[in-house]
Coordinates of C-alpha atoms (C1' of nucleotides) in Angstrom, one line a residue:
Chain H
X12 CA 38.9 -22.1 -27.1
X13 CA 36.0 -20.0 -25.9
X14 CA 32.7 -21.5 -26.2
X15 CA 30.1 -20.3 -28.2
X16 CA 27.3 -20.1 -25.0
X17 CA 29.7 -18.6 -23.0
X18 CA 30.2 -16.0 -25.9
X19 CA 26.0 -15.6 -26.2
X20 CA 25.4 -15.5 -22.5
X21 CA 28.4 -13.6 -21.1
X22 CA 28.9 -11.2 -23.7
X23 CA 29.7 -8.4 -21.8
X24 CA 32.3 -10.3 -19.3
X25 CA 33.7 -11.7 -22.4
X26 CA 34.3 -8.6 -24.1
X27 CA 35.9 -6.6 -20.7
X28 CA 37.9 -9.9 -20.3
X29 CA 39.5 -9.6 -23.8
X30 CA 39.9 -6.1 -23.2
X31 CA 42.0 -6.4 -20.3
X32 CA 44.5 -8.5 -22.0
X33 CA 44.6 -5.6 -24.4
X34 CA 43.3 -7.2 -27.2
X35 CA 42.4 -4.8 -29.9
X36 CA 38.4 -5.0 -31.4
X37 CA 37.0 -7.0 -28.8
X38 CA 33.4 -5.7 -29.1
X39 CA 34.2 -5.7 -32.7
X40 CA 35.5 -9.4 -33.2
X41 CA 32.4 -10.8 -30.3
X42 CA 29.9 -9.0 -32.3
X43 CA 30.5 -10.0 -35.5
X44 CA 31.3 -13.8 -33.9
X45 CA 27.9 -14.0 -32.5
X46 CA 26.3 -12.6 -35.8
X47 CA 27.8 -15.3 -37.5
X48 CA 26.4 -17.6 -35.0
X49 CA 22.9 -16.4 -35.7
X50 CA 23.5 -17.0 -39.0
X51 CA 24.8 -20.4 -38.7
X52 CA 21.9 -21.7 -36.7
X53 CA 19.0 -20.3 -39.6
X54 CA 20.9 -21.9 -42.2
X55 CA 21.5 -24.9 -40.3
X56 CA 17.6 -24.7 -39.6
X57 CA 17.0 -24.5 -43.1
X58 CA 19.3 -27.7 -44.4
X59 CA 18.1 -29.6 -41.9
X60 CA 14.5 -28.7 -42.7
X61 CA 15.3 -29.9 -46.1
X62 CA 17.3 -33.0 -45.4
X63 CA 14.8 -33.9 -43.5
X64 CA 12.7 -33.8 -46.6
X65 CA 14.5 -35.9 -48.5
X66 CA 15.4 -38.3 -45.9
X67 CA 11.7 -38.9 -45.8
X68 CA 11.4 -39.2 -49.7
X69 CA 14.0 -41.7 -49.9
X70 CA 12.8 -43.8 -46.8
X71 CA 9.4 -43.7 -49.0
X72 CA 11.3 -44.6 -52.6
X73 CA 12.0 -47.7 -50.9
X74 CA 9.1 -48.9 -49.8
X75 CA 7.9 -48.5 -53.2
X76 CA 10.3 -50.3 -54.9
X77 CA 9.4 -53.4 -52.6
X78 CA 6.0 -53.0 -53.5
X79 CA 6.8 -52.8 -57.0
X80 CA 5.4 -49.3 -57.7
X81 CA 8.4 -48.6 -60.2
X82 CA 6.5 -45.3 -61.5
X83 CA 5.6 -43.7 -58.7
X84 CA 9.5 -44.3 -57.3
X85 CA 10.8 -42.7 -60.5
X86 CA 8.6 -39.5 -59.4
X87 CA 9.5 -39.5 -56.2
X88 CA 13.2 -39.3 -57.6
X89 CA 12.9 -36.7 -59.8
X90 CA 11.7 -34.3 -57.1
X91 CA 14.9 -35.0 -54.8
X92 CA 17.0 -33.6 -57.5
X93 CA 15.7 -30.1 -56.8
X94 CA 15.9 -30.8 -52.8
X95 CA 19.7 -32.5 -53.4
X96 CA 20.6 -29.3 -54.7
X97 CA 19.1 -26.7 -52.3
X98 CA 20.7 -28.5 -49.7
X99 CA 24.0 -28.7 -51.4
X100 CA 24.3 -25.0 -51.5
X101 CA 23.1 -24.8 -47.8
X102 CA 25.3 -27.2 -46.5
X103 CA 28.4 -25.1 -48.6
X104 CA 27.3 -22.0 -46.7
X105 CA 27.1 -23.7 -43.8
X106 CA 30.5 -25.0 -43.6
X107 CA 31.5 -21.6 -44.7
X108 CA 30.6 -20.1 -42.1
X109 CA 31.9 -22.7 -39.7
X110 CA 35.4 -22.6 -40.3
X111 CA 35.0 -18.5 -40.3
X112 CA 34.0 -18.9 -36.8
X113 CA 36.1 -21.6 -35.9
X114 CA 39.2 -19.4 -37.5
X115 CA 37.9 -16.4 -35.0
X116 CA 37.4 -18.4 -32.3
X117 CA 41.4 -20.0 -32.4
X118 CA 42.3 -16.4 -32.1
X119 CA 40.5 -15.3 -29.2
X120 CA 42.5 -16.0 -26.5
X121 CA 41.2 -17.2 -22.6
X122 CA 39.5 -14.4 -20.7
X123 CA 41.6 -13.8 -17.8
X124 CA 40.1 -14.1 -14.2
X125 CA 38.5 -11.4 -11.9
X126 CA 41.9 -11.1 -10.0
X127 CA 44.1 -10.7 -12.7
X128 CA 45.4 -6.9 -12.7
X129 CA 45.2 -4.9 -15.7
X130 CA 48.4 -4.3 -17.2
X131 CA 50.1 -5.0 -20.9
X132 CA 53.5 -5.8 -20.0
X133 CA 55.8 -7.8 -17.3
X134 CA 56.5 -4.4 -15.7
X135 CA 52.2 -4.3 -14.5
X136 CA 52.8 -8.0 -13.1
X137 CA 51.9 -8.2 -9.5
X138 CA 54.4 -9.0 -6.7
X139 CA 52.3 -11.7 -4.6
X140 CA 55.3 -12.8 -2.2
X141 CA 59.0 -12.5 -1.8
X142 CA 60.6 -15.5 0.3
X143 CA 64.1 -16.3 1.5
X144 CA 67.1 -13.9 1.7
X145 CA 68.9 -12.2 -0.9
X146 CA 73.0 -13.7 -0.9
X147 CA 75.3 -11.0 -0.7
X148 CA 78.3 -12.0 -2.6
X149 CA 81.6 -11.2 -2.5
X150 CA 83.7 -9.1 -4.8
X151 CA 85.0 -11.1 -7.6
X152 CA 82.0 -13.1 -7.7
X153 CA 81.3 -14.7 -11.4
X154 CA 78.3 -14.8 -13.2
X155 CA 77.0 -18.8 -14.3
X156 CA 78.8 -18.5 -17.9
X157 CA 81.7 -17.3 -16.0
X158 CA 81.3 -20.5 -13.8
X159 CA 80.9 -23.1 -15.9
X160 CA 83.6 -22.4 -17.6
X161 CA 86.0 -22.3 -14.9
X162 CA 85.1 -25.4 -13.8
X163 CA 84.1 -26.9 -16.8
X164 CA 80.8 -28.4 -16.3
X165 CA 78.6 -26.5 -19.2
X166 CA 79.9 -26.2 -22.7
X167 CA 78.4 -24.0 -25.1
X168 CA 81.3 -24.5 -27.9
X169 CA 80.7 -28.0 -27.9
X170 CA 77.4 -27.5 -28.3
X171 CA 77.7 -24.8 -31.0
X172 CA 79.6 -27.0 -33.4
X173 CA 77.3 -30.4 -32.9
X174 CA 74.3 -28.4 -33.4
X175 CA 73.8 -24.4 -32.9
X176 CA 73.7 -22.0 -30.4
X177 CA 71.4 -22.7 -27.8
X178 CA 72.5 -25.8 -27.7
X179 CA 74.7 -26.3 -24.8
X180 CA 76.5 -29.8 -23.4
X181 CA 76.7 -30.3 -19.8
X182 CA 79.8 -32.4 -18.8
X183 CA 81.3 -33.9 -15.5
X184 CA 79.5 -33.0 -12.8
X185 CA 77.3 -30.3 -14.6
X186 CA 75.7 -33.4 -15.9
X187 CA 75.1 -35.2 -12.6
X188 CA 73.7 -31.9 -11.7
X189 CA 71.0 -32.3 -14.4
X190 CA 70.4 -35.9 -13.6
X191 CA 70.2 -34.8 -9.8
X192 CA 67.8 -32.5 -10.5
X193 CA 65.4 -34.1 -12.8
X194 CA 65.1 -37.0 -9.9
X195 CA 64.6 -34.6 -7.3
X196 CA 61.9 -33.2 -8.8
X197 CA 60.5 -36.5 -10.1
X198 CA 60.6 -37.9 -7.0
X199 CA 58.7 -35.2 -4.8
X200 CA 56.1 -34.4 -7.9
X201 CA 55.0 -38.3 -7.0
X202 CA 55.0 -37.7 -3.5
X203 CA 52.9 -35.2 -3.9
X204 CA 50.4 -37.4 -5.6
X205 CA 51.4 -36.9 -9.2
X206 CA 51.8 -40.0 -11.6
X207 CA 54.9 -40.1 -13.6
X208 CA 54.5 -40.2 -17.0
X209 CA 56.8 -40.4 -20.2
X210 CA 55.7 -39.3 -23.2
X211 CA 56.4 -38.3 -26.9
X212 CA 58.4 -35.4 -27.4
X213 CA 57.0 -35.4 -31.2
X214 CA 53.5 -34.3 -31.3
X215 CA 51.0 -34.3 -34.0
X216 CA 49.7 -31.2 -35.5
X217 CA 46.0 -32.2 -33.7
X218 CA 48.0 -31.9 -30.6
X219 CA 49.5 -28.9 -30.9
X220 CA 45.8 -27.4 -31.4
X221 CA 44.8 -29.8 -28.3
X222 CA 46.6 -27.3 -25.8
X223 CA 46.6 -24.2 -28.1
X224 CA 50.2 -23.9 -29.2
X225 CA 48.8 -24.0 -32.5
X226 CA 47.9 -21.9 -34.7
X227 CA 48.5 -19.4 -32.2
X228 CA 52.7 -20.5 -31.6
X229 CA 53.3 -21.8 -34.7
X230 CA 56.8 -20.2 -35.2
X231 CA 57.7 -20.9 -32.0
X232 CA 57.9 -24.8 -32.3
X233 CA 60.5 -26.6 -34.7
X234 CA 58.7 -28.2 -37.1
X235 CA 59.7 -32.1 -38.5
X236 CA 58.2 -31.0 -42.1
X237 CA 58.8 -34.8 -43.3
X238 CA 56.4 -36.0 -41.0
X239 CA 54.4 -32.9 -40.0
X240 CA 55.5 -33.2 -36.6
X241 CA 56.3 -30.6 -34.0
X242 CA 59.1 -30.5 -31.3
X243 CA 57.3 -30.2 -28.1
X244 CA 58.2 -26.8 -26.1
X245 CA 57.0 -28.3 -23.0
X246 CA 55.6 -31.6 -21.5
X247 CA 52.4 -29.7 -20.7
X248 CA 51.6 -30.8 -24.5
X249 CA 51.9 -34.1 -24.8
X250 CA 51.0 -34.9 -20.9
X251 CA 47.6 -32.7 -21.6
X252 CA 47.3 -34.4 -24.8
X253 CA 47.2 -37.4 -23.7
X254 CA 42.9 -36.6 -22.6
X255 CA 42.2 -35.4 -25.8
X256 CA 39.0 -36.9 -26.5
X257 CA 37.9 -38.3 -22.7
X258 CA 35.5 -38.2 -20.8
X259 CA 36.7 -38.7 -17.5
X260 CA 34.7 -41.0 -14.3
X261 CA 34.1 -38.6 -12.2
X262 CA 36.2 -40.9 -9.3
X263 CA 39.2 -40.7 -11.6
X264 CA 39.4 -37.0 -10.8
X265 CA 41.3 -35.1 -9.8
X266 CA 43.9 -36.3 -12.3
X267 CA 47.5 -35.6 -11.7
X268 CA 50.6 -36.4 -13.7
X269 CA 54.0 -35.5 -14.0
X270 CA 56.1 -35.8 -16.4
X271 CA 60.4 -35.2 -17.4
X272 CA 60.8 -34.4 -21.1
X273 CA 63.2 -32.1 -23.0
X274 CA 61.8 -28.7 -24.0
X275 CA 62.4 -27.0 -27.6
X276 CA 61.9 -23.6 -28.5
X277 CA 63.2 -21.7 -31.4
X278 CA 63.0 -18.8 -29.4
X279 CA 62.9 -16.6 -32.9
X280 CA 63.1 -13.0 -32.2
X281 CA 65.3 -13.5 -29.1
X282 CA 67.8 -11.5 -28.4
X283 CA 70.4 -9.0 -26.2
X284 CA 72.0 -9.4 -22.7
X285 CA 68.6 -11.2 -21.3
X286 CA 69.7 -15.0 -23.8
X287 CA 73.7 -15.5 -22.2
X288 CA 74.2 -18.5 -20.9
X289 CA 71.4 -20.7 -19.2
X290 CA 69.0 -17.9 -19.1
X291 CA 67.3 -18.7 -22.9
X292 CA 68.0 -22.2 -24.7
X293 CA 66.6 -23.8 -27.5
X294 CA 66.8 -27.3 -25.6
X295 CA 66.2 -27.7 -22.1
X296 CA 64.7 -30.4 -19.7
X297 CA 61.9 -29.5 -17.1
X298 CA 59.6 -31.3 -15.3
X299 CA 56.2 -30.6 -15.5
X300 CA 52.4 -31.2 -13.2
X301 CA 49.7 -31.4 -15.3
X302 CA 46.2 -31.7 -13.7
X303 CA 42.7 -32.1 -14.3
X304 CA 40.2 -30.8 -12.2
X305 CA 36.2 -30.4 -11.8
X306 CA 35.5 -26.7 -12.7
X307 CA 34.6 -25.5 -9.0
X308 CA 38.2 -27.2 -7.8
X309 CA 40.5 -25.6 -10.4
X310 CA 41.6 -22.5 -8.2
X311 CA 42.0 -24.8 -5.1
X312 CA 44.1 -27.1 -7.1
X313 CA 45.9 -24.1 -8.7
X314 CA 47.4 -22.4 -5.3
X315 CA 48.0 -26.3 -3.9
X316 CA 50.3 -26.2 -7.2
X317 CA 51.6 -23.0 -6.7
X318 CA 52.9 -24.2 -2.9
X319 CA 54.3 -27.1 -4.1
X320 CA 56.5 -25.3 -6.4
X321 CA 57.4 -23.2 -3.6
X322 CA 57.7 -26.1 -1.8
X323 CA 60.7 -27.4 -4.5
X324 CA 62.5 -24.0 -4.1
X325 CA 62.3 -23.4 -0.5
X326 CA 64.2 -26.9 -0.1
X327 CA 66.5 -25.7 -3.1
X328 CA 67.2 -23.0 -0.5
X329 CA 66.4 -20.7 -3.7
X330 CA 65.4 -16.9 -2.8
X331 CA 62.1 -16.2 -4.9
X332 CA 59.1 -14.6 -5.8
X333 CA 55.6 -15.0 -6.9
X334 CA 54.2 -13.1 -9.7
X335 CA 50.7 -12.7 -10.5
X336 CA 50.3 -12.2 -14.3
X337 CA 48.8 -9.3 -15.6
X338 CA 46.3 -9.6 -18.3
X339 CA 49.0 -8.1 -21.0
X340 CA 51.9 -11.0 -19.5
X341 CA 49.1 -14.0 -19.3
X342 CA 50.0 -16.7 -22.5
X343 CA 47.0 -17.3 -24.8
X344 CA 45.6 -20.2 -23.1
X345 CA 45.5 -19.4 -19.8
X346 CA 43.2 -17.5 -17.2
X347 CA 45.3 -16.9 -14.1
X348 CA 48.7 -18.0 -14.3
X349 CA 51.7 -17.3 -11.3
X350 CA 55.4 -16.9 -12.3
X351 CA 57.7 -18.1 -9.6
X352 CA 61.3 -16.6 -9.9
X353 CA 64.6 -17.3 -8.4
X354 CA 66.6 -14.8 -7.4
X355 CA 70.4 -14.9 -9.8
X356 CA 72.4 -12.9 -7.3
X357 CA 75.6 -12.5 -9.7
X358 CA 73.3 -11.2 -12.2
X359 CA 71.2 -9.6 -10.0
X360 CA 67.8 -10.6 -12.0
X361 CA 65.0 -12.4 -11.1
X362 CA 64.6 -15.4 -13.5
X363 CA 61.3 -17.3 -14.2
X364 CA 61.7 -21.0 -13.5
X365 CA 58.1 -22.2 -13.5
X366 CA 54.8 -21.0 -14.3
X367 CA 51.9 -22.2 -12.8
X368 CA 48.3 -21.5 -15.0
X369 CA 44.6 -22.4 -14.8
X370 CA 43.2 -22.9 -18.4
X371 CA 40.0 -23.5 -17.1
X372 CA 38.2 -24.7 -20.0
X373 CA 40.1 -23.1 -22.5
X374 CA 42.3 -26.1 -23.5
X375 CA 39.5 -28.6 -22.6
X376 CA 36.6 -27.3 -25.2
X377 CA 39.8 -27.5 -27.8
X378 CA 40.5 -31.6 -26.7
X379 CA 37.1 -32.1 -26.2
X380 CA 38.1 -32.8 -22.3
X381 CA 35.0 -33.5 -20.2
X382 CA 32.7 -35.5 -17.6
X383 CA 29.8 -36.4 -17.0
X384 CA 27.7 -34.5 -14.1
X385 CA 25.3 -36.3 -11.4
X386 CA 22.3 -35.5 -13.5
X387 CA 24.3 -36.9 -16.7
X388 CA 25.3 -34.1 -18.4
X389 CA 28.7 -34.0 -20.5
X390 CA 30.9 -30.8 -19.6
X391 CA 34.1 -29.6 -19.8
X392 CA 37.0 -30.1 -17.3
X393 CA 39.7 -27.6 -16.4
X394 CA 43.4 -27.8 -17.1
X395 CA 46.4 -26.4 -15.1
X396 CA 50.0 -26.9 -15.4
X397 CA 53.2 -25.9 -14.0
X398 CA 56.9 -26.1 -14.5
X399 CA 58.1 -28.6 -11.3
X400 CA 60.9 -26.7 -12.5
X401 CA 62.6 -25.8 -15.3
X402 CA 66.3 -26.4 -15.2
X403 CA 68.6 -24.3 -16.9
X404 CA 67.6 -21.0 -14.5
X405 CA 67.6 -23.4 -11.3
X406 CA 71.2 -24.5 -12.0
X407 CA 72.6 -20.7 -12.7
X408 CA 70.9 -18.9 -9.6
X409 CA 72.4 -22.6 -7.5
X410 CA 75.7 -21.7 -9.4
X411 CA 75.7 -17.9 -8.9
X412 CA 74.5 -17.6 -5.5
X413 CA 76.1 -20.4 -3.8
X414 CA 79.7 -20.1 -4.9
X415 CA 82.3 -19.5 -2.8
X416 CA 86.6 -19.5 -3.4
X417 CA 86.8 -22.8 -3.0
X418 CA 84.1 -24.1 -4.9
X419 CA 79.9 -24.3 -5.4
X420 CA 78.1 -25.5 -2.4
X421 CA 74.9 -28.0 -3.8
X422 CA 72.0 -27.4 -1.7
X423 CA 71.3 -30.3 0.7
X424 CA 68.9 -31.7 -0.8
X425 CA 70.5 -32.6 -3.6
X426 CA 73.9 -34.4 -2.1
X427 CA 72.0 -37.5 -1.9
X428 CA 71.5 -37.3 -5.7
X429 CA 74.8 -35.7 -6.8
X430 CA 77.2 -38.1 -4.6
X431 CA 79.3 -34.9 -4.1
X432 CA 78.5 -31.4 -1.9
X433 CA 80.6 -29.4 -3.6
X434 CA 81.2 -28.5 -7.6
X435 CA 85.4 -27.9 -8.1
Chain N
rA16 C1' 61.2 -49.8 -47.1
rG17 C1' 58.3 -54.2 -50.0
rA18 C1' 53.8 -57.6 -49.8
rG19 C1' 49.2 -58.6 -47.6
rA20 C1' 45.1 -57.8 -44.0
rG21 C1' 42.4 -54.4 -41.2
rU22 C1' 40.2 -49.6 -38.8
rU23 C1' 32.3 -50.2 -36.3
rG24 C1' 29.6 -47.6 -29.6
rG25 C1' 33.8 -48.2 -22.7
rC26 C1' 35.6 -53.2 -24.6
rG27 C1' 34.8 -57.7 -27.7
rG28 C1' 32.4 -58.5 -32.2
rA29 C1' 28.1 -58.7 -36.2
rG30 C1' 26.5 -56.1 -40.2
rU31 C1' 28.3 -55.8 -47.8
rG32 C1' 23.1 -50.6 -50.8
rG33 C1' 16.8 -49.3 -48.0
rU34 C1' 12.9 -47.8 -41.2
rC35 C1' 20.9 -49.3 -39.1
rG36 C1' 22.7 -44.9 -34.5
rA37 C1' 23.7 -49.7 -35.9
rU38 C1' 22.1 -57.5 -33.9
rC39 C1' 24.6 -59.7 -29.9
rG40 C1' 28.1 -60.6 -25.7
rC41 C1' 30.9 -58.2 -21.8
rG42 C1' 31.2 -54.1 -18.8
rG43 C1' 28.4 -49.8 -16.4
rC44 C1' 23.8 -48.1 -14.2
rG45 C1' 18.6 -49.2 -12.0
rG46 C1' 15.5 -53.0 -10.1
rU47 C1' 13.5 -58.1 -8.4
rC48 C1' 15.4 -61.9 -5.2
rU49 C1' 18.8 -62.1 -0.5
rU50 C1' 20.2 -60.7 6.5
rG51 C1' 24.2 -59.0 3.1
rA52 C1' 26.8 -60.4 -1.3
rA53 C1' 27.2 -63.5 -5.5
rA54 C1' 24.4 -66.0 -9.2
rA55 C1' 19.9 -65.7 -11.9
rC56 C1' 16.2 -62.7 -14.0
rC57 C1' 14.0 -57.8 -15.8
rG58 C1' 15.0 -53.0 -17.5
rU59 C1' 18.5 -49.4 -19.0
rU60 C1' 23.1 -47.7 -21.1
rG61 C1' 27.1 -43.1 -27.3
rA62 C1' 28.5 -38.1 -28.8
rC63 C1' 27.6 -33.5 -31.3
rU64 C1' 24.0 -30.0 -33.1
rG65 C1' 19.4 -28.1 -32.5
rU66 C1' 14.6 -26.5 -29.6
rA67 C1' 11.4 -23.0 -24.4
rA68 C1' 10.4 -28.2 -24.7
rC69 C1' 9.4 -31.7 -28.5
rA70 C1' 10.7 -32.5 -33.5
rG71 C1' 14.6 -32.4 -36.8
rG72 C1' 19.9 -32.9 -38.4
rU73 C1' 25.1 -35.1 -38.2
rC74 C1' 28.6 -38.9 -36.7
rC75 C1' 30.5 -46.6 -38.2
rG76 C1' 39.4 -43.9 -38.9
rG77 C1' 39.8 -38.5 -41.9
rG78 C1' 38.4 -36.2 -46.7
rG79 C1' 36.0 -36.7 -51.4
rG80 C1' 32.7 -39.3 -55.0
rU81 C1' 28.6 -42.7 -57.0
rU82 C1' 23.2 -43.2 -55.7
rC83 C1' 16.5 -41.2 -54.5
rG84 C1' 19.2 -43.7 -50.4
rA85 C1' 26.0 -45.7 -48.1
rA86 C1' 28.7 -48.5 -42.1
rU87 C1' 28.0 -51.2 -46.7
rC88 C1' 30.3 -49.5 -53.6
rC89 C1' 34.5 -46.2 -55.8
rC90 C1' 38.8 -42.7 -55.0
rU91 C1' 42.3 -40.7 -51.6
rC92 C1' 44.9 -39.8 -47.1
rA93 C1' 46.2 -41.4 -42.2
rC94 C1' 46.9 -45.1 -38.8
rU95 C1' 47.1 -50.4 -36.9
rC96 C1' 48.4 -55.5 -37.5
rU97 C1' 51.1 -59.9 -40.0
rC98 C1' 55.3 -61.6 -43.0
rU99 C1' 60.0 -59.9 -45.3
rG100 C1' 64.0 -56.2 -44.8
rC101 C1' 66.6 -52.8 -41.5
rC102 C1' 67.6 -51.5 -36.5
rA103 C1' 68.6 -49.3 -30.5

RNA sequence: AGAGAGUUGGCGGAGUGGUCGAUCGCGGCGGUCUUGAAAACCGUUGACUGUAACAGGUCCGGGGGUUCGAAUCCCUCACUCUCUGCCA
């Protein structure tokens, strides 16, 4: 969430910020945002005046009830009652216009940073690299639905009738695939300095504000109605969640964790070509780095995290690419944030497996995220996540682009974890 | 799921209607002492809001109520613990 100084004292780099990410009455919305502000301060002036008042007058009652003066008490009360009620009606307005600011403010999304290109859609995103070569394939070669059935390693049917579409069942060694890969990724994510962590995949609806899926997502999660819990759509939730609230040693930072936890998304108004196979689920497993940073770090720590996930590719022997995010592309929350994408040679599409964002203090001034600096003041940290990857897209472009007639060559890497080279 | 108990500052733990934002202990920080450290002793140590800075206001699980006045009384919700039940 924007902060309400920032809003005052940055007004105009606040407004051209919301503007590049195309959103519509930005002047308009800041305005009327810091009017209300303005507002909220004189009547909070005034209550408080008058509470004041009447704090005084009660601390006063009491003394004079332990001296006996019974009268003079009974005076004192009967001018309170005109006080109680002037600062009744304040403290109504007050809160009135709270939550009308608070409601603007969970709709005003992150402004993005200076290097963020203008744009409104993935087509203005900017190329930042390319790596590795592009596999030619040969003639006959089968897209990853096409694979897995052949060798019978995914199963969409199966899933289809235990649960729904989007809900595929990886078998044989599709499975040990998965497995392999979650390890993999677990295992260099702490070698890198991350700490594993495994949390809820049900989170609270407090969460779900924490890192700003909510209100803003709130189709977009399933929702456990019976106990007003949501389905997480990614680990950056819980794992981000779990500093709700802190106020971090300074020596504890910079915090790093990592975390392996299934990933739901309803995915409502997905459709077309784009959703076959592994390319959209509604369940999927990822991997994600989570970290906490001092404010003047977070864009250090943010291309250290973007190498690393290069790093996880390049050893995948995965061809990609690095997007930087346009302001139209950017999610809510976040400021800067790179795509990676691995090249699907059957399909010949670039898919996104990770995404790698600085939130700055967007998510931290929602969880209340902060330290405290040398001179012991209490600010907010920055957040940044990335996928560390996301599955489903890793195992089609290692299916698509490393088949051959006699079978699916695994990446090196990963024979250690598989037990077999080969898939078929 | 049934019965009971509880939720106070980083932690432990007082406080049952009136200068209580909260006794005290531990921890943290600063100092005295010491070659250094420990011990001991002294001091200090919550957050939010607000102000140019003071002042002021709010916060004792969340919300509501009673009262001139609530951490303390009432209602309600959530959570935790113990016993019983069920269960990987």
């Amino acid at each position: 969430m924007l902060q309400l100084t920032v809003l005052r004292e940055q007004t105009d780099q606040v407004v051209a910020g919301l503007t590049k990410r195309n959103y519509k009455n930005a002047a308009r919305e800041v305005a009327g945002l810091l009017q209300l502000d303005q507002q909220r301060r004189q009547v909070q002036n005034e209550h408080d005046e008058l509470q004041s008042k009447a704090n005084n007058i009660s601390k006063e009652i009491g003394m004079l009830l332990k001296n006996g003066e019974r009268e003079k008490a009974e005076a004192y009360k009967a001018e309170t009652a005109v006080l109680k009620q002037q600062t009744k009606t304040l403290a109504e307005q007050l809160s009135a216009i709270e939550d009308t600011m608070q409601q603007a403010l969970y709709k005003l999304p992150n402004i993005p940073h200076e290097s963020v290109p203008a744009g409104r859609t993935a087509e203005d995103n900017e190329i930042v690299l390319q790596h590795g070569e592009i596999p030619q394939l040969s003639e006959g070669a089968l897209p990853h639905w096409e694979l897995i059935q052949k060798y019978d390693i995914i199963d969409f049917e199966l899933g289809n009738k235990i649960t729904g579409a989007g809900f595929p069942v990886y078998k044989k060694q599709g499975a040990r695939l998965q497995r392999a890969l979650i390890n993999f990724f677990l295992d260099e994510a702490i070698k890198a300095g991350y700490m594993e962590v495994q949390p809820p995949i049900l989170v609270n609806e407090a969460s779900g504000y924490g890192t700003g899926q909510l209100p803003d997502k709130d189709g977009q999660m399933y929702h456990a109605t019976a106990d007003d819990l949501y389905l997480i759509p990614t680990a950056e939730v819980p794992i981000t969640n779990l500093y709700r609230d802190v106020i971090v040693p300074v020596a504890e930072l910079p915090i790093k964790n990592a975390g392996h936890t299934p990933c739901f998304r309803r995915e409502a108004g997905s459709w077309g070509a784009d959703v076959r196979g592994l390319n959209r689920l509604h369940q999927f497993d990822k991997v994600e780095i989570v970290q906490i940073t001092l404010p003047e770090k977070s864009y250090e720590t943010l291309e250290q995290m973007s190498s690393y996930i290069q790093s996880l590719l390049q050893k995948l022997e995965l061809p990609y690419r690095v997007l930087r995010l346009c302001g139209g592309d950017m999610s809510f929350t976040s400021a800067l944030t790179y795509d990676m994408e691995v090249y699907s040679a059957a399909q010949g599409r670039w898919l996104e497996v990770s995404s790698a964002s600085n939130f700055e203090t967007y998510q931290a001034s929602r969880l209340k995220l902060r330290y405290k600096t040398e001179s012991g003041k209490t600010q907010l940290l920055h957040t940044l996540n990335g996928s560390a990857l996301a599955l489903p897209r890793i195992v089609a472009a290692i299916l698509e682009n490393n088949q051959t007639p006699d079978g699916i060559n695994m990446p090196k890497v990963l024979h250690p974890y598989l037990g077999f080279e080969k898939i078929g």
